[in-house]
Amino acid sequence: MANDNKLQNIIAHCKEYGFVFQSSEIYDGLSAVYDYGQLGAELKKNIRDYWWRSMTQMQENIVGIDAAIFMHPTVWKASGHVDNFSDPMIDNKDSQKRYRVDHLIEGFAETLDTDKGEALLQQMDALLATNDFDGLKQLIENNRISCAVSNTCNWTEVRQFNLMFATEMGSLSEETNVVYLRPETAQGIFVNFLNVQKSGRMKIPFGIAQTGKAFRNEIVARGFIFRMREFEQMEMQFFVKPGTQKEWYEYWKETRMKWHLSLGISPDRYRFHDHVKLAHYADMACDIEYDFPMGFKEVEGIHSRTDFDLKNHQQFSGKKLTYFDTDINQHYIPYVVETSIGLDRTILMVLSEAYKEEDLSTEDKKDSRVVLGFPAMLAPIKLAVLPLTKKDGLPEIARELIDQCKPAFKCFYEEKDSIGKRYRRQDAIGTPFCITIDHQTKEDQTVTIRYRDSMLQERISLSSVKQLVLDKIQMFS
Ligand code: GAP
């Protein structure tokens, strides 16, 4: 399957089976905004839980918080987002279409030979690193990079556009205030740094984790749920003694990569990409890139943010944000190493990895299936219970099994259609285990378990089903 087709097939599959829908679809949709359907919401929750438990429950020195989306407007002045959170954009004068300059050049580079493409990207990185907007425009013109809509090279100057959404808080009769929809969850952690440190008696090094919505007015939003205007982040700020940030940066690079590999994804599907142009807050930064159907792209960022955020919040708020280190009897503003992963991008990564179209044809019969091979712990539904027929007391036995299992994990009951068709429907939504209740069950209390990946079937005792599934969906052992 060509990779272009793969993304389109995943998008169609997600809609058909209730994973992801275009937002407000009956009104022709809202660009780069998506809704999760009944199975997508389960998958999303399971991935979020796995991240949350890996980063809090499994870590002695990391705690989780849940800060509000709205924050005092000065937060974004202090964080640098009001002045710096912008991307260089360029407009095509004929089509009026606006492009992010790096996306425009990257798209063109992909059409070139590898060496030429690499050379172009290196030139682009050097110009971006020095904010040389004239140079970037020149690069676009010299390479005759044209607009996909008008096909012309009639470009405006390169300009910066801020990506934050603004709204107003308070009624019109009161003094109105501009507030921003947070573009990252991290600032909710920074402004609560001392609250958590003091109330939790935390000792450096320690971390604060958070998951939640973030909003960015992405000018060019594409790639399904890869780049959205409303999305969810899972971030962790690790507060360390100044001077130790390099070792913690390396530690978190390695630890986060291990987390990715724990999803059962092969190491060759990942690579690190060191940033050439550092964000306004960072002294070291890299991306963990995954080989999406549209190529290697960032799924997570690891950033050494120095004391930039806390120092600025101290300055703008006038409140002291230092930590007293009893080991060395000194006050200091901690340095921060951040791990920041997009939940929606992780969902796309897990879906891309799981989605398979398998040809099962034999000499006598043509056959195929679409299967989502999710890790069992992430599957939206863990167990499908299927009575062979709708009578003879089989549905009752199936319902009893579900009643026993549903407090522990998500189950699904279905009695319509042939068993083969029912298995295929469960394959298509990634259910790792199906149980068939048949007439033999009534005699010897055994059932058939059918495994999604191998399609193998075996007979096991009814009473062992719950524990078998529990063992396989365990997140940590
Ligand atoms: N606090 C640091 C920060 O926000 P970032 O690299 O801008 O860093 C972190 O974002 C992660 O958030 C990215 O690696 C990506 O997974 C996710 N992300 C960023 N923008 C996104 C968007 N428009 N749509 C979906 N996910 C996005």
Coordinates of C-alpha atoms and ligand atoms in Angstrom, one line a residue:
M1 CA 0.0 0.0 0.0
A2 CA 1.5 3.4 -1.0
N3 CA 2.0 5.6 2.0
D4 CA -0.2 8.4 0.6
N5 CA -3.0 5.9 0.4
K6 CA -2.3 4.7 3.8
L7 CA -3.1 8.0 5.5
Q8 CA -6.3 8.3 3.4
N9 CA -7.3 4.8 4.3
I10 CA -6.7 5.4 8.0
I11 CA -8.8 8.6 7.8
A12 CA -11.7 6.7 6.1
H13 CA -11.4 3.8 8.6
C14 CA -11.4 6.2 11.5
K15 CA -14.7 7.7 10.3
E16 CA -16.3 4.3 9.4
Y17 CA -15.7 2.8 12.8
G18 CA -16.2 5.8 15.0
F19 CA -12.7 6.8 15.9
V20 CA -12.4 10.3 14.5
F21 CA -14.9 12.6 12.8
Q22 CA -14.4 16.0 11.3
S23 CA -15.7 18.6 13.7
S24 CA -19.2 20.1 12.8
E25 CA -19.2 17.8 9.8
I26 CA -22.9 18.5 9.0
Y27 CA -21.9 22.2 8.5
D28 CA -19.1 21.1 6.2
G29 CA -16.6 20.9 9.0
L30 CA -14.2 23.3 10.8
S31 CA -10.7 23.2 9.4
A32 CA -8.1 21.4 11.5
V33 CA -10.6 20.6 14.3
Y34 CA -11.7 17.0 15.0
D35 CA -14.0 15.1 17.3
Y36 CA -13.2 11.7 18.7
G37 CA -16.0 9.2 18.4
Q38 CA -17.0 6.3 20.6
L39 CA -13.9 4.2 20.0
G40 CA -11.5 7.2 19.5
A41 CA -12.4 8.5 22.9
E42 CA -11.6 5.2 24.5
L43 CA -8.3 4.9 22.6
K44 CA -7.4 8.5 23.6
K45 CA -8.2 7.9 27.2
N46 CA -6.1 4.7 27.3
I47 CA -3.1 6.5 25.7
R48 CA -3.5 9.4 28.1
D49 CA -3.7 7.0 31.1
Y50 CA -0.6 5.1 30.0
W51 CA 1.3 8.3 29.7
W52 CA 0.0 9.6 33.0
R53 CA 0.7 6.4 34.9
S54 CA 4.2 6.1 33.4
M55 CA 5.0 9.7 34.3
T56 CA 3.4 9.9 37.8
Q57 CA 2.5 6.6 39.4
M58 CA 5.7 5.0 38.2
Q59 CA 7.9 7.9 39.3
E60 CA 8.5 8.7 42.9
N61 CA 9.4 12.3 42.3
I62 CA 6.8 13.4 39.7
V63 CA 3.3 14.6 40.6
G64 CA 0.4 15.5 38.3
I65 CA -1.8 18.6 38.3
D66 CA -4.7 19.9 36.3
A67 CA -4.4 23.7 35.7
A68 CA -7.1 25.9 34.0
I69 CA -7.0 26.7 30.3
F70 CA -7.5 30.4 31.0
M71 CA -4.6 32.1 32.7
H72 CA -3.7 35.7 33.6
P73 CA -2.8 37.5 30.4
T74 CA 0.6 38.5 31.8
V75 CA 1.6 34.8 31.9
W76 CA 1.9 34.9 28.1
K77 CA 3.9 38.2 28.2
A78 CA 6.3 36.6 30.7
S79 CA 6.5 33.3 28.8
G80 CA 7.5 35.2 25.6
H81 CA 4.5 33.9 23.7
V82 CA 3.0 37.4 23.1
D83 CA 6.2 38.6 21.5
N84 CA 7.8 35.4 20.1
F85 CA 5.2 32.7 19.4
S86 CA 4.9 33.3 15.8
D87 CA 5.9 31.6 12.5
P88 CA 7.3 33.2 9.4
M89 CA 4.5 33.2 6.8
I90 CA 4.3 34.1 3.2
D91 CA 1.2 34.8 1.0
N92 CA 0.8 34.1 -2.6
K93 CA -0.6 37.3 -4.2
D94 CA -2.6 35.5 -6.9
S95 CA -4.3 32.8 -4.8
Q96 CA -4.3 34.7 -1.5
K97 CA -3.2 31.4 0.1
R98 CA -1.0 31.7 3.1
Y99 CA 1.9 29.3 3.8
R100 CA 4.2 28.7 6.7
V101 CA 7.6 29.3 5.1
D102 CA 9.3 26.2 6.5
H103 CA 6.4 24.0 5.3
L104 CA 6.4 25.5 1.8
I105 CA 10.2 24.9 1.5
E106 CA 10.0 21.4 3.1
G107 CA 7.2 20.4 0.7
F108 CA 9.3 21.5 -2.3
A109 CA 12.4 19.7 -0.9
E110 CA 10.5 16.4 -0.8
T111 CA 10.1 16.6 -4.6
L112 CA 13.9 16.9 -5.1
D113 CA 16.7 14.3 -5.1
T114 CA 17.7 13.4 -1.5
D115 CA 21.0 15.4 -1.8
K116 CA 19.5 18.5 -3.3
G117 CA 16.6 18.4 -0.9
E118 CA 19.0 18.1 2.1
A119 CA 21.0 21.0 0.8
L120 CA 17.9 23.2 0.5
L121 CA 16.8 22.3 4.0
Q122 CA 20.2 23.2 5.4
Q123 CA 20.0 26.6 3.7
M124 CA 16.5 27.1 5.1
D125 CA 17.6 26.1 8.6
A126 CA 20.5 28.6 8.5
L127 CA 18.2 31.4 7.4
L128 CA 15.5 30.5 10.0
A129 CA 18.1 30.4 12.8
T130 CA 19.0 34.1 12.0
N131 CA 15.5 35.2 11.3
D132 CA 16.6 36.3 7.8
F133 CA 13.2 36.8 6.2
D134 CA 14.6 38.5 3.1
G135 CA 16.9 35.5 2.6
L136 CA 14.0 33.1 3.0
K137 CA 12.0 34.9 0.3
Q138 CA 15.1 34.9 -1.9
L139 CA 15.5 31.1 -1.4
I140 CA 11.8 30.5 -2.3
E141 CA 12.2 32.7 -5.5
N142 CA 15.5 31.3 -6.5
N143 CA 14.1 27.8 -6.4
R144 CA 11.0 28.8 -8.2
I145 CA 8.8 27.4 -5.5
S146 CA 5.2 28.0 -6.5
C147 CA 1.9 28.1 -4.9
A148 CA -0.1 24.8 -5.2
V149 CA -3.3 26.7 -6.0
S150 CA -2.2 29.4 -8.4
N151 CA 1.0 27.8 -9.6
T152 CA 2.7 31.2 -9.6
C153 CA 5.7 32.5 -7.7
N154 CA 4.1 35.9 -7.0
W155 CA 4.9 36.1 -3.3
T156 CA 4.5 38.8 -0.6
E157 CA 7.3 39.5 1.9
V158 CA 7.9 37.0 4.6
R159 CA 6.1 38.1 7.9
Q160 CA 5.6 36.8 11.4
F161 CA 2.1 35.8 12.6
N162 CA 1.3 35.1 16.2
L163 CA -0.4 31.7 16.7
M164 CA -2.3 32.4 19.9
F165 CA -6.1 32.6 20.0
A166 CA -7.4 35.6 22.0
T167 CA -10.8 36.2 23.5
E168 CA -12.2 38.5 26.2
M169 CA -13.1 37.8 29.8
G170 CA -15.8 39.7 31.7
S171 CA -19.1 41.3 30.7
L172 CA -19.2 44.3 28.4
S173 CA -20.2 46.6 31.3
E174 CA -17.1 45.6 33.1
E175 CA -13.6 46.4 32.1
T176 CA -12.8 43.8 29.4
N177 CA -9.6 41.9 29.4
V178 CA -8.0 40.0 26.6
V179 CA -7.3 36.4 27.6
Y180 CA -5.6 33.8 25.5
L181 CA -6.5 30.1 25.0
R182 CA -3.3 28.5 26.2
P183 CA -0.9 27.5 23.4
E184 CA 0.9 25.0 25.7
T185 CA 0.0 23.4 29.0
A186 CA 3.5 24.1 30.4
Q187 CA 2.8 27.5 31.8
G188 CA 0.1 26.2 34.2
I189 CA 2.9 24.1 35.7
F190 CA 5.4 27.0 35.9
V191 CA 3.0 29.3 37.7
N192 CA 2.1 26.5 40.2
F193 CA 5.8 25.5 40.7
L194 CA 6.0 26.9 44.3
N195 CA 2.4 25.8 45.2
V196 CA 3.2 22.2 44.4
Q197 CA 6.8 22.3 45.8
K198 CA 5.6 23.7 49.1
S199 CA 2.3 21.8 49.5
G200 CA 3.9 18.5 48.4
R201 CA 7.2 19.1 50.2
M202 CA 9.0 18.3 47.0
K203 CA 12.8 18.2 46.8
I204 CA 14.7 19.0 43.7
P205 CA 15.0 17.2 41.3
F206 CA 11.3 16.7 40.9
G207 CA 8.7 16.9 38.2
I208 CA 5.2 18.2 37.6
A209 CA 3.1 16.5 34.9
Q210 CA -0.1 17.6 33.2
T211 CA -2.4 16.7 30.3
G212 CA -4.8 19.0 28.7
K213 CA -6.0 21.1 25.8
A214 CA -3.9 23.6 24.0
F215 CA -4.8 25.9 21.1
R216 CA -2.8 27.3 18.2
N217 CA -4.1 29.2 15.2
E218 CA -2.0 27.1 12.8
I219 CA -2.0 28.8 9.5
V220 CA -1.3 25.7 7.5
A221 CA -3.0 22.8 9.4
R222 CA -2.9 19.5 7.6
G223 CA -2.2 15.8 8.1
F224 CA -5.5 14.8 9.7
I225 CA -5.0 14.9 13.5
F226 CA -1.3 15.6 13.1
R227 CA -1.6 19.4 13.1
M228 CA -4.8 20.7 14.7
R229 CA -6.0 24.1 16.0
E230 CA -7.3 22.5 19.2
F231 CA -5.3 19.6 20.5
E232 CA -4.1 17.9 23.7
Q233 CA -0.7 17.9 25.1
M234 CA 0.9 15.7 27.8
E235 CA 3.7 17.6 29.3
M236 CA 6.2 17.2 32.2
Q237 CA 8.5 19.9 33.6
F238 CA 11.4 18.5 35.5
F239 CA 13.0 21.0 37.9
V240 CA 16.7 20.6 38.4
K241 CA 19.7 22.2 40.0
P242 CA 21.3 24.7 37.6
G243 CA 24.3 23.1 35.9
T244 CA 22.8 19.6 36.0
Q245 CA 20.4 20.2 33.0
K246 CA 22.6 18.5 30.5
E247 CA 22.6 15.2 32.3
W248 CA 18.8 15.4 32.9
Y249 CA 18.2 16.3 29.3
E250 CA 20.0 13.1 28.2
Y251 CA 18.2 11.1 30.9
W252 CA 14.8 12.3 29.7
K253 CA 15.7 11.8 26.0
E254 CA 16.5 8.1 26.8
T255 CA 13.6 7.6 29.2
R256 CA 11.0 9.0 26.7
M257 CA 12.4 6.9 23.9
K258 CA 12.0 3.8 26.1
W259 CA 8.4 4.8 26.6
H260 CA 7.8 4.9 22.9
L261 CA 9.5 1.5 22.4
S262 CA 7.3 0.1 25.2
L263 CA 4.3 0.6 22.8
G264 CA 5.8 -2.3 20.8
I265 CA 7.0 0.0 18.0
S266 CA 10.3 -0.9 16.3
P267 CA 13.3 1.4 17.0
D268 CA 13.8 2.0 13.2
R269 CA 10.4 3.8 13.1
Y270 CA 11.9 6.5 15.4
R271 CA 14.8 9.0 15.2
F272 CA 15.9 12.1 17.2
H273 CA 16.1 15.4 15.4
D274 CA 18.2 18.1 17.2
H275 CA 16.9 21.6 16.8
V276 CA 19.0 24.0 14.9
K277 CA 16.8 27.0 15.5
L278 CA 16.1 26.9 19.3
A279 CA 12.8 28.1 20.7
H280 CA 13.0 31.4 22.6
Y281 CA 13.3 29.5 25.9
A282 CA 15.6 26.6 25.2
D283 CA 19.4 26.0 25.4
M284 CA 19.1 22.4 24.1
A285 CA 16.2 20.8 22.3
C286 CA 15.3 17.8 20.1
D287 CA 12.3 16.1 18.7
I288 CA 11.5 12.4 18.8
E289 CA 10.3 11.8 15.2
Y290 CA 8.1 8.9 14.1
D291 CA 7.9 7.6 10.6
F292 CA 4.2 8.6 9.9
P293 CA 2.6 7.7 6.6
M294 CA 3.7 11.2 5.4
G295 CA 7.3 10.6 6.5
F296 CA 9.4 11.2 9.7
K297 CA 7.7 14.0 11.7
E298 CA 7.8 15.2 15.3
V299 CA 5.7 13.5 17.8
E300 CA 7.4 14.7 21.0
G301 CA 9.8 17.4 22.0
I302 CA 12.4 17.3 24.8
H303 CA 13.5 20.8 25.7
S304 CA 16.0 22.2 28.2
R305 CA 14.2 25.4 29.1
T306 CA 16.9 26.8 31.5
D307 CA 15.4 29.1 34.1
F308 CA 13.8 31.2 31.4
D309 CA 10.1 30.7 32.5
L310 CA 10.5 30.8 36.2
K311 CA 12.8 33.8 36.1
N312 CA 10.4 35.7 33.9
H313 CA 7.4 34.8 36.0
Q314 CA 9.3 36.1 39.0
Q315 CA 10.1 39.3 37.2
F316 CA 6.6 39.9 35.8
S317 CA 4.6 38.9 38.9
G318 CA 7.0 40.4 41.5
K319 CA 6.7 37.1 43.5
K320 CA 9.8 35.2 44.5
L321 CA 10.0 31.9 42.8
T322 CA 13.3 30.6 44.2
Y323 CA 13.8 27.2 45.8
F324 CA 15.8 26.7 49.0
D325 CA 18.2 23.7 48.5
T326 CA 18.9 22.3 52.0
D327 CA 21.7 20.2 50.6
I328 CA 23.8 23.2 49.8
N329 CA 22.0 25.9 51.9
Q330 CA 21.3 28.0 48.8
H331 CA 18.4 29.7 47.2
Y332 CA 18.2 29.4 43.4
I333 CA 15.7 29.4 40.5
P334 CA 15.7 25.8 39.2
Y335 CA 16.4 24.9 35.6
V336 CA 13.8 22.9 33.8
V337 CA 13.9 20.0 31.4
E338 CA 10.6 19.5 29.7
T339 CA 9.1 16.5 27.9
S340 CA 6.1 17.5 25.7
I341 CA 4.1 15.0 23.6
G342 CA 1.0 15.7 21.6
L343 CA -1.8 13.2 22.5
D344 CA -3.5 13.5 19.1
R345 CA -0.2 12.9 17.3
T346 CA 0.4 9.9 19.5
I347 CA -3.0 8.6 18.5
L348 CA -2.1 9.0 14.9
M349 CA 1.2 7.3 15.5
V350 CA -0.5 4.3 17.3
L351 CA -3.1 4.1 14.5
S352 CA -0.5 4.3 11.7
E353 CA 1.4 1.5 13.4
A354 CA -1.7 -0.6 14.1
Y355 CA -3.5 -0.3 10.7
K356 CA -2.9 -3.3 8.5
E357 CA -4.6 -4.5 5.3
E358 CA -3.9 -8.2 5.2
D359 CA -4.4 -10.5 2.2
L360 CA -5.6 -13.9 3.6
S361 CA -6.4 -15.5 0.2
T362 CA -5.8 -19.2 -0.3
E363 CA -5.7 -21.1 -3.5
D364 CA -9.4 -21.8 -3.3
K365 CA -10.7 -18.5 -1.8
K366 CA -10.0 -14.8 -2.0
D367 CA -10.0 -13.2 1.4
S368 CA -8.6 -10.2 3.2
R369 CA -9.1 -8.2 6.4
V370 CA -8.3 -4.8 7.9
V371 CA -7.0 -5.2 11.4
L372 CA -5.9 -2.6 14.0
G373 CA -3.2 -4.4 15.9
F374 CA -3.2 -2.1 19.0
P375 CA -1.2 -3.1 22.0
A376 CA -3.8 -4.9 24.1
M377 CA -3.5 -2.3 26.9
L378 CA -4.5 0.5 24.5
A379 CA -7.3 -1.2 22.6
P380 CA -10.7 0.6 23.0
I381 CA -12.4 -2.7 23.6
K382 CA -10.5 -5.5 25.3
L383 CA -12.9 -8.4 25.0
A384 CA -15.8 -9.2 22.7
V385 CA -18.2 -11.9 23.9
L386 CA -20.1 -13.6 21.2
P387 CA -22.8 -16.2 21.7
L388 CA -22.9 -18.6 18.8
T389 CA -26.7 -18.4 18.6
K390 CA -29.4 -16.2 20.1
K391 CA -31.1 -19.0 21.9
D392 CA -30.5 -22.1 24.1
G393 CA -29.3 -20.0 27.0
L394 CA -26.0 -19.0 25.3
P395 CA -26.8 -15.2 25.5
E396 CA -27.3 -15.6 29.2
I397 CA -23.9 -17.2 29.7
A398 CA -22.3 -14.4 27.6
R399 CA -24.0 -11.7 29.6
E400 CA -22.8 -13.3 32.9
L401 CA -19.2 -13.3 31.6
I402 CA -19.6 -9.6 30.7
D403 CA -21.0 -8.8 34.1
Q404 CA -18.0 -10.5 35.7
C405 CA -15.5 -8.7 33.4
K406 CA -16.9 -5.2 32.9
P407 CA -15.8 -3.7 36.2
A408 CA -12.2 -4.5 35.2
F409 CA -12.1 -3.6 31.5
K410 CA -14.3 -2.6 28.5
C411 CA -16.3 -5.5 27.0
F412 CA -18.5 -5.7 23.9
Y413 CA -21.5 -8.0 23.3
E414 CA -22.8 -9.0 19.9
E415 CA -25.1 -11.8 18.7
K416 CA -25.9 -10.7 15.1
D417 CA -24.3 -12.3 12.0
S418 CA -22.0 -15.2 11.6
I419 CA -19.1 -15.7 14.0
G420 CA -16.6 -15.1 11.1
K421 CA -18.2 -11.7 10.3
R422 CA -18.2 -10.7 14.0
Y423 CA -14.5 -11.6 14.3
R424 CA -13.7 -9.4 11.3
R425 CA -15.6 -6.5 12.8
Q426 CA -13.7 -6.8 16.0
D427 CA -10.4 -7.0 14.0
A428 CA -11.3 -3.7 12.3
I429 CA -11.6 -1.9 15.7
G430 CA -8.6 -3.6 17.3
T431 CA -10.3 -5.9 19.9
P432 CA -7.5 -8.3 21.0
F433 CA -9.7 -11.1 22.3
C434 CA -13.0 -12.6 21.3
I435 CA -14.8 -15.2 23.2
T436 CA -17.4 -17.5 21.6
I437 CA -20.0 -19.2 23.8
D438 CA -21.3 -22.3 22.2
H439 CA -23.3 -25.4 23.1
Q440 CA -20.2 -27.2 24.5
T441 CA -19.9 -24.3 27.0
K442 CA -23.1 -25.5 28.7
E443 CA -21.7 -29.0 29.0
D444 CA -18.1 -28.4 30.1
Q445 CA -17.8 -24.7 31.0
T446 CA -15.2 -24.1 28.3
V447 CA -15.2 -21.4 25.6
T448 CA -13.3 -20.6 22.4
I449 CA -10.9 -17.7 22.7
R450 CA -9.8 -16.2 19.4
Y451 CA -6.7 -14.0 19.2
R452 CA -6.8 -11.0 16.9
D453 CA -3.2 -11.0 15.7
S454 CA -2.6 -14.7 15.0
M455 CA -6.3 -15.5 14.4
L456 CA -5.6 -18.7 16.4
Q457 CA -8.4 -20.2 18.4
E458 CA -8.2 -22.4 21.5
R459 CA -10.5 -23.8 24.1
I460 CA -10.1 -22.5 27.6
S461 CA -12.2 -22.6 30.7
L462 CA -14.9 -20.0 31.1
S463 CA -13.6 -19.2 34.6
S464 CA -10.1 -18.3 33.4
V465 CA -11.2 -15.6 30.8
K466 CA -11.1 -12.6 33.1
Q467 CA -7.7 -13.3 34.5
L468 CA -6.2 -14.1 31.1
V469 CA -7.4 -10.7 29.7
L470 CA -6.2 -8.9 32.8
D471 CA -2.7 -10.4 32.4
K472 CA -2.5 -9.3 28.8
I473 CA -3.7 -5.7 29.3
Q474 CA -1.5 -4.9 32.2
M475 CA 0.4 -1.6 31.6
F476 CA 3.2 -2.4 34.1
S477 CA 4.6 -5.6 35.5
Ligands
GAP1 N1 5.7 23.2 25.9 C1 6.5 23.0 24.8 C2 5.7 22.8 23.5 O1 4.5 23.1 23.5 P1 5.9 22.1 21.0 O2 7.1 21.4 20.3 O3 5.4 23.4 20.4 O4 6.5 22.3 22.5 C3 4.9 19.9 21.8 O5 4.7 21.1 21.2 C4 4.1 18.8 21.2 O6 2.8 19.2 21.0 C5 4.6 18.5 19.7 O7 5.6 17.6 19.7 C6 3.3 17.9 19.1 O8 3.2 16.5 19.4 C7 2.2 18.6 19.9 N2 1.7 19.7 19.0 C8 2.2 20.9 18.8 N3 1.4 21.6 18.0 C9 0.4 20.8 17.6 C10 -0.7 20.9 16.7 N4 -1.0 22.0 16.1 N5 -1.6 19.8 16.6 C11 -1.3 18.7 17.2 N6 -0.3 18.5 18.1 C12 0.6 19.5 18.2

